[in-house]
Short mmCIF file of C-alpha atoms in Angstrom, two decimals:
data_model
loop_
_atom_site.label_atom_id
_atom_site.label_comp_id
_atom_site.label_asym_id
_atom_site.label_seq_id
_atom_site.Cartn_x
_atom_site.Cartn_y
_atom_site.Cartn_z
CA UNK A 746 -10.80 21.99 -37.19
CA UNK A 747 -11.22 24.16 -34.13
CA UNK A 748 -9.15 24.15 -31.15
CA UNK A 749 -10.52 20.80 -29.56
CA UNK A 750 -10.26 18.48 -32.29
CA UNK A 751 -6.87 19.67 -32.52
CA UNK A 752 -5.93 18.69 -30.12
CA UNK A 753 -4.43 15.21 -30.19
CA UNK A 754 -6.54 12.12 -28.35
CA UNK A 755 -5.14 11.92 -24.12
CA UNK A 756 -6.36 8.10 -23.12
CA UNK A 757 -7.28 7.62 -19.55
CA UNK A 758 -3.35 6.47 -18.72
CA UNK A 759 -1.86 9.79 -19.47
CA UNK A 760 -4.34 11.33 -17.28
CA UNK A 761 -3.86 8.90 -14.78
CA UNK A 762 -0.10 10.31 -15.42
CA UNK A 763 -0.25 13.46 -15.13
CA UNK A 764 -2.83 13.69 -12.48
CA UNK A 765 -0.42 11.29 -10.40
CA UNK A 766 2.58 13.14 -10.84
CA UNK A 767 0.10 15.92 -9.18
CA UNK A 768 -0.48 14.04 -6.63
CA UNK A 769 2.62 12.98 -5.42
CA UNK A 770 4.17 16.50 -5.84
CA UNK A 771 1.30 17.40 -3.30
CA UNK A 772 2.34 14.37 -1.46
CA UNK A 773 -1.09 12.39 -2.33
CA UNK A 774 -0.07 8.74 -2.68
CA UNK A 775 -2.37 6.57 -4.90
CA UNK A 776 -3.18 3.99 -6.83
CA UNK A 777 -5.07 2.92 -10.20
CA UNK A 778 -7.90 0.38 -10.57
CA UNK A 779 -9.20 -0.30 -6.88
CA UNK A 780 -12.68 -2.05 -6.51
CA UNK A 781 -14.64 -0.77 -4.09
CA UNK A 782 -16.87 -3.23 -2.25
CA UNK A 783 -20.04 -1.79 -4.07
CA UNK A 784 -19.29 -3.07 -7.51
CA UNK A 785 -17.99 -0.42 -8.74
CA UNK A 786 -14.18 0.61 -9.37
CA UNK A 787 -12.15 4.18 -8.83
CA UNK A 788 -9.36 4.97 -11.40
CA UNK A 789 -6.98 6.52 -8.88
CA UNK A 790 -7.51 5.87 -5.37
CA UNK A 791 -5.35 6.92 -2.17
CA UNK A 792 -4.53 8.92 0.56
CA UNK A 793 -3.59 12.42 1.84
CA UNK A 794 -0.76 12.71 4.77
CA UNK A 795 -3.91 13.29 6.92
CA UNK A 796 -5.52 10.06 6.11
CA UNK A 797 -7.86 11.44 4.31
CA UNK A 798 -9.58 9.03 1.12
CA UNK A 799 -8.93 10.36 -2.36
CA UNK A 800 -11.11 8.86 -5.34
CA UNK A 801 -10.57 10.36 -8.77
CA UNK A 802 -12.75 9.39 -11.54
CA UNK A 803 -11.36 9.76 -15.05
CA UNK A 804 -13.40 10.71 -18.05
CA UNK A 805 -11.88 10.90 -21.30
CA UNK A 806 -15.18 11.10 -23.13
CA UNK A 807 -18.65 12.88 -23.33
CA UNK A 808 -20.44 10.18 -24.00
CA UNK A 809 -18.86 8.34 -20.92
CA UNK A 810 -19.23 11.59 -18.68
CA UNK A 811 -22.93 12.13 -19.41
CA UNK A 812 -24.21 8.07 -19.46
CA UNK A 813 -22.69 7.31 -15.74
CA UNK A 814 -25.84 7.81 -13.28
CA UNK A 815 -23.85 5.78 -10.59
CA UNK A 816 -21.04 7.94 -10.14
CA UNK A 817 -21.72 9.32 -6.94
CA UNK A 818 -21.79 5.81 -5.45
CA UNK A 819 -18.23 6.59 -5.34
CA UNK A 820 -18.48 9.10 -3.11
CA UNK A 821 -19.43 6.60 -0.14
CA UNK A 822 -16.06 5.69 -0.27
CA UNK A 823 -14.32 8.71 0.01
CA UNK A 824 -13.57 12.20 1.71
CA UNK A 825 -12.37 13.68 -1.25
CA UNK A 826 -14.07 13.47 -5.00
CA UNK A 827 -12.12 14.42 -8.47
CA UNK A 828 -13.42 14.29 -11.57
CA UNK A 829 -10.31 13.81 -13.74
CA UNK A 830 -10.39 15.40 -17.50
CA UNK A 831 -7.80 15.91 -20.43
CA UNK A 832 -6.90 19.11 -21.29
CA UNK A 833 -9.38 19.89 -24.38
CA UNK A 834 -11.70 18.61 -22.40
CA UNK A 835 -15.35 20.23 -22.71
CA UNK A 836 -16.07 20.85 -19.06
CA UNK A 837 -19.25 22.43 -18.97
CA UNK A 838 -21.62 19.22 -18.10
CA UNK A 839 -19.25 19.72 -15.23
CA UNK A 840 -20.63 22.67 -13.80
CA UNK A 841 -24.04 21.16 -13.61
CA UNK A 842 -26.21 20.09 -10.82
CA UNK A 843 -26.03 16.39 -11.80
CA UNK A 844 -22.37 16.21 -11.21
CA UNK A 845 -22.29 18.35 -8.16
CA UNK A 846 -19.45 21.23 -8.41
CA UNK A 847 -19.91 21.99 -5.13
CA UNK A 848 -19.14 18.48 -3.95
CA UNK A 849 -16.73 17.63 -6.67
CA UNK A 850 -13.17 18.89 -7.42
CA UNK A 851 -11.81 18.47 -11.40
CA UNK A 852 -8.94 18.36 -12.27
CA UNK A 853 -7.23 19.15 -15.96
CA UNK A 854 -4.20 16.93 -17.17
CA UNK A 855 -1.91 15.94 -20.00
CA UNK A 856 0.34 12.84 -20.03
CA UNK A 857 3.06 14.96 -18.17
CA UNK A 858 1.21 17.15 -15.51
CA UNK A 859 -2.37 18.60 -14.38
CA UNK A 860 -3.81 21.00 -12.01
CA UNK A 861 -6.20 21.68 -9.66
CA UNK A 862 -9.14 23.38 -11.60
CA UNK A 863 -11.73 23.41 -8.48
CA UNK A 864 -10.93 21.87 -5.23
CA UNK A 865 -12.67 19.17 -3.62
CA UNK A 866 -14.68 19.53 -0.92
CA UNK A 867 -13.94 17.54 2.34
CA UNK A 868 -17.12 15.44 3.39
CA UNK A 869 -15.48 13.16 6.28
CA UNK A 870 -16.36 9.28 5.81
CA UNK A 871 -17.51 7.78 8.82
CA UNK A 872 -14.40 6.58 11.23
CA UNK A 873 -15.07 3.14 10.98
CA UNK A 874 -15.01 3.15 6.78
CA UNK A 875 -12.25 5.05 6.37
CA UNK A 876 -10.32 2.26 8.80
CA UNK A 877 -11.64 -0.52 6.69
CA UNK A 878 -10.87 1.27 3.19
CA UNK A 879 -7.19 2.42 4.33
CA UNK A 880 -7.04 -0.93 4.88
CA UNK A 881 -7.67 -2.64 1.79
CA UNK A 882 -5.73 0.20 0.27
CA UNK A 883 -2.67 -0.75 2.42
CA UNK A 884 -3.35 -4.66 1.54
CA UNK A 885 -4.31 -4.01 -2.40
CA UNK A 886 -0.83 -2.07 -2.82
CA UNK A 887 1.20 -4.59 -0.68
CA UNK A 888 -0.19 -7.52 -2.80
CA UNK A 889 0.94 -5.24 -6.03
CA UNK A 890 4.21 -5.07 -4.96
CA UNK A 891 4.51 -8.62 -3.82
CA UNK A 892 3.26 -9.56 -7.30
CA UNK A 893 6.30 -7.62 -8.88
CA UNK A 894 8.70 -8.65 -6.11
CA UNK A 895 7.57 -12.43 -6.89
CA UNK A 896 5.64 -13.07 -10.34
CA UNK A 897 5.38 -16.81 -9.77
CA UNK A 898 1.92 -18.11 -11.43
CA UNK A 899 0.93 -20.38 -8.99
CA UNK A 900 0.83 -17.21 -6.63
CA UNK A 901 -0.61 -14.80 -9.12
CA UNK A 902 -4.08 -15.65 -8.50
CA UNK A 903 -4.35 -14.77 -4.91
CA UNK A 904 -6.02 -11.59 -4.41
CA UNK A 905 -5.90 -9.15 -1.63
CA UNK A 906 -9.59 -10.29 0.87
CA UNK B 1369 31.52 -30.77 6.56
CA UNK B 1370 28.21 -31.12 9.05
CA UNK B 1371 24.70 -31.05 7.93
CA UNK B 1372 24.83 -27.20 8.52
CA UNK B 1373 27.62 -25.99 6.63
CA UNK B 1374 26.63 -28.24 3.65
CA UNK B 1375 23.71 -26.16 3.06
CA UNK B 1376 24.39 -23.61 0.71
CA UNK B 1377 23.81 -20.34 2.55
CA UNK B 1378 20.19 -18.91 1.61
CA UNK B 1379 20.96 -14.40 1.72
CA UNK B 1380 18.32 -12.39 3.18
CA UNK B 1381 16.43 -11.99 -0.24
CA UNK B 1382 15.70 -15.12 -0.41
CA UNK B 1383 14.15 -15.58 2.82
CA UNK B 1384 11.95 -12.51 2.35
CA UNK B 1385 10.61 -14.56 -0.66
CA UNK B 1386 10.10 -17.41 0.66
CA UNK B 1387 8.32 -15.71 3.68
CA UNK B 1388 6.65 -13.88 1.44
CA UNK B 1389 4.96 -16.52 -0.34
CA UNK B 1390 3.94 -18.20 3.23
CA UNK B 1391 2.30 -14.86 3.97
CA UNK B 1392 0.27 -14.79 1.36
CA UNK B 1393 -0.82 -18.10 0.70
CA UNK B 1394 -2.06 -17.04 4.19
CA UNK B 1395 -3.99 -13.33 2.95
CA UNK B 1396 -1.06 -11.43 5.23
CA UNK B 1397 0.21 -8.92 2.62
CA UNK B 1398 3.71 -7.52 3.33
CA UNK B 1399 6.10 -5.16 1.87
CA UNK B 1400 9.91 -4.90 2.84
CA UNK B 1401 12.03 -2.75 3.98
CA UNK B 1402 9.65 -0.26 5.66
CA UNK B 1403 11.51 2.62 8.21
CA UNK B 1404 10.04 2.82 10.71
CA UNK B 1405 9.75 6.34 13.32
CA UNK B 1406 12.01 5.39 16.00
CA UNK B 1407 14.70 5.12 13.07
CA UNK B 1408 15.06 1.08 12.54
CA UNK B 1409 13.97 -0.63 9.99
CA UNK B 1410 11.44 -3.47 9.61
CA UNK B 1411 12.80 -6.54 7.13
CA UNK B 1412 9.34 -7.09 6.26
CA UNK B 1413 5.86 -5.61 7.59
CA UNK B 1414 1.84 -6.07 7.01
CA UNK B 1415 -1.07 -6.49 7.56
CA UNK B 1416 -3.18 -9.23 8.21
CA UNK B 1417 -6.68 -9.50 7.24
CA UNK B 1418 -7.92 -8.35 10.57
CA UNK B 1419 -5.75 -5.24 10.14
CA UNK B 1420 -3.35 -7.07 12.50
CA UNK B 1421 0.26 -4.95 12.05
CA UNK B 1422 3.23 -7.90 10.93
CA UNK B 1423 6.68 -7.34 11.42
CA UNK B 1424 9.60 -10.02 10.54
CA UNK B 1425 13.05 -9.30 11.07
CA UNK B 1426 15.52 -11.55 8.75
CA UNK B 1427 18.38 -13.07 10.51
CA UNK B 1428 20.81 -15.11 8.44
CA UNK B 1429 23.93 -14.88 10.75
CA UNK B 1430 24.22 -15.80 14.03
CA UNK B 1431 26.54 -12.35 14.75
CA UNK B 1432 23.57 -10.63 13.41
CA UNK B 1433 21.30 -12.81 16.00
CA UNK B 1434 23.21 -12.25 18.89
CA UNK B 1435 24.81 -8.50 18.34
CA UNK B 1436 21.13 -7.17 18.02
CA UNK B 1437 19.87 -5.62 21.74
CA UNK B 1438 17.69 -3.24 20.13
CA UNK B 1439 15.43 -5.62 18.73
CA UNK B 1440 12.58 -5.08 20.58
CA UNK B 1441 12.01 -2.05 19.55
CA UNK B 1442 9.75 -3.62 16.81
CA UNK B 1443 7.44 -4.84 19.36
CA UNK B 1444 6.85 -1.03 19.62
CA UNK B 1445 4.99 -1.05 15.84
CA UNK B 1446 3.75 -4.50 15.46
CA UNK B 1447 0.56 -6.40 16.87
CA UNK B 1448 3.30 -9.60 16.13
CA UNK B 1449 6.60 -9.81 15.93
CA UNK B 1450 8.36 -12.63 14.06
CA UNK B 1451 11.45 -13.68 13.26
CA UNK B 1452 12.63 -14.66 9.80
CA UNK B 1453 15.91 -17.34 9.56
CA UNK B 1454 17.46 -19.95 6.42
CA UNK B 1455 16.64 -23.33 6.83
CA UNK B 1456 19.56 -24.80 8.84
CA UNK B 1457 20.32 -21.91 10.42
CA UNK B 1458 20.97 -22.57 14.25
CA UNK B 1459 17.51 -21.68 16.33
CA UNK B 1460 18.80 -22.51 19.43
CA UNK B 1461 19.52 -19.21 20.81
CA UNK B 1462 16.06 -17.64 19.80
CA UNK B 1463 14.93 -20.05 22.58
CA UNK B 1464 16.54 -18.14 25.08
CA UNK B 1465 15.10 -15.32 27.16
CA UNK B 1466 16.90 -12.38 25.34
CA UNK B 1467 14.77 -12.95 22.12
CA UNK B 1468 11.27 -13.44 24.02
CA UNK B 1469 9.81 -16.58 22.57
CA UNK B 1470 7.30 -16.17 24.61
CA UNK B 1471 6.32 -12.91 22.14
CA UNK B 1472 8.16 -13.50 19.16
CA UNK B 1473 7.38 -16.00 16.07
CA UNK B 1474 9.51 -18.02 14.20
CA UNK B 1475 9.80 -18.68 10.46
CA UNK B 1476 12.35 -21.51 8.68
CA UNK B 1477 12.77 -19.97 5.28
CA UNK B 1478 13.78 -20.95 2.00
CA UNK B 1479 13.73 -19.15 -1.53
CA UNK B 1480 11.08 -20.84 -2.14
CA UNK B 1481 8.53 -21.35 1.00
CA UNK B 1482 8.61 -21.48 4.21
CA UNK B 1483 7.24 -22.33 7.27
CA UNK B 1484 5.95 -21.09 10.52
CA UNK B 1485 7.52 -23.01 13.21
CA UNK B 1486 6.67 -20.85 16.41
CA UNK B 1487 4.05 -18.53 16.38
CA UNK B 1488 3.80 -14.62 17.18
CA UNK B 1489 1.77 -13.73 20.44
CA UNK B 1490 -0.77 -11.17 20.10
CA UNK B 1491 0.14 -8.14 22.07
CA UNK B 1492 -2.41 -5.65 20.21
CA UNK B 1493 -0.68 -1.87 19.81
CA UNK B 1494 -2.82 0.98 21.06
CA UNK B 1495 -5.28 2.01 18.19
CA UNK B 1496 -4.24 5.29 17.64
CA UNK B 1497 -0.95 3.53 16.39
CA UNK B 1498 -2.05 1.00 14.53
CA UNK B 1499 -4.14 3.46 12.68
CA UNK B 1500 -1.04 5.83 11.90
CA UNK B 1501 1.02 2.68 10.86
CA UNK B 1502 -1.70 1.56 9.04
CA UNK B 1503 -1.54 4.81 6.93
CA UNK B 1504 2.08 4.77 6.87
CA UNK B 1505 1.93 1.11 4.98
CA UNK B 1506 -0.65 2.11 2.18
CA UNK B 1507 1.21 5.63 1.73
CA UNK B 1508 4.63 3.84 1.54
CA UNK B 1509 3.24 0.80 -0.75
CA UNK B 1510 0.83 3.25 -3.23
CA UNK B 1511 4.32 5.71 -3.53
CA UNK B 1512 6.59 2.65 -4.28
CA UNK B 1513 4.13 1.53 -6.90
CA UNK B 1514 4.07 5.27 -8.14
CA UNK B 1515 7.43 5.01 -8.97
CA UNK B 1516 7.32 2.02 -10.53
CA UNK B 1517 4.54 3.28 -13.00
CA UNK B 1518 6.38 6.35 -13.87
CA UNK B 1519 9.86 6.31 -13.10
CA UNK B 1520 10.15 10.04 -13.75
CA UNK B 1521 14.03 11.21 -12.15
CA UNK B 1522 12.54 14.89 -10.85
CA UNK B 1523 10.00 13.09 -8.77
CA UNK B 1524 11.90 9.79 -7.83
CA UNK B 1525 13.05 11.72 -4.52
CA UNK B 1526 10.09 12.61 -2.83
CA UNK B 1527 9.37 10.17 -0.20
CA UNK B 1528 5.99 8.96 1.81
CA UNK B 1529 5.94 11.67 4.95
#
């Protein structure tokens, strides 16, 4: 066994854990499971005291990493880009043109914690999409928390427009 | 006993359920308690689907009605203001000239509904503020829901800046 398969399975909720707990240390507030309006949907998504979009993209497997063409339709929705790993993780597809380093940041968690492993670089949404996504942001975590407030059924169906 | 005092008293919770549930049958997503920067604190407050800022304030006594001169400094954060009272609660002086019905709304609450029985003027806030109270909401809803995913003591004091 070397040092990777050693290394017990981290699912995609401990990284969303750990690189949460990240986050909000760094005062980064986000959320899990947001669907953008182009199909597709970020793992964490949020915002930076400056407004600025955060999308983080976990991958928890090779074989997911290296068969999503699509990913950087994420980055139409967002300022900041973070490729999300375990720690164990084999990150060197991650250093190649196809996933663009110099665009996206990665980041290396456990259940508990992460870090910053490369930065993210800042590529400013236009004005009026970042008003429209801090938006539904603002409306998709309100309706959360009026879900828990108030679990009635007949209400539970209603989703944030 | 009069029709009034027969009615069980309805608490502030329950009107911000019932209110609730009006709001979003009506795709206006709220959250509650939200401080706001000139140090009060909104009952509820949200956004419509427009991006319109909502704030209600719950009255359930009339001492609370009438010893409140600082209301309107909500009108300072909100695109429309409403007010927020138990059904059989005494409306009569929210007609008056002190409590602007002219700008503010009116909702007849229960635990259960509710229903709007004046509506809130439009009196749009300069867009600079909306957009800063716009962040403030989706920062303030994503961290609440942060804590409520991981309820971790060591970070259960940092707050939305």
């Amino acid at each position: 066994m070397d040092a990777h398969t050693s290394i017990l399975p981290i699912g995609a909720p401990s990284v969303a854990r750990g690189t949460s707990r990240l986050f909000l240390r760094n005062q980064i507030m986000v959320q899990s499971e947001v669907s953008l309006r182009n199909g597709r949907r970020a793992d964490l998504m949020g915002l930076t005291t400056k407004g600025e979009i955060i999308i983080v993209e976990i991958k928890c497997s090779r074989a997911d990493l290296l068969g999503d063409q699509k990913w950087p339709e994420y980055l139409e929705y967002c300022d900041r880009f973070f490729w999300a790993v375990p720690a164990g993780f084999d990150i060197g597809p991650l250093h190649g043109e196809a996933f663009m380093p110099e665009r996206a940041g990665l980041i290396i968690a456990d259940a508990y914690d992460a870090e910053i492993a490369r930065p993210a670089a800042l590529v400013p949404l236009a004005t009026a999409r970042r008003k429209t996504e801090t938006q539904r942001l603002a409306r998709l975590a309100m309706r959360r928390l009026m879900g828990i407030a108030d679990p009635d059924p007949i209400l539970a169906e209603i989703e944030a427009e």
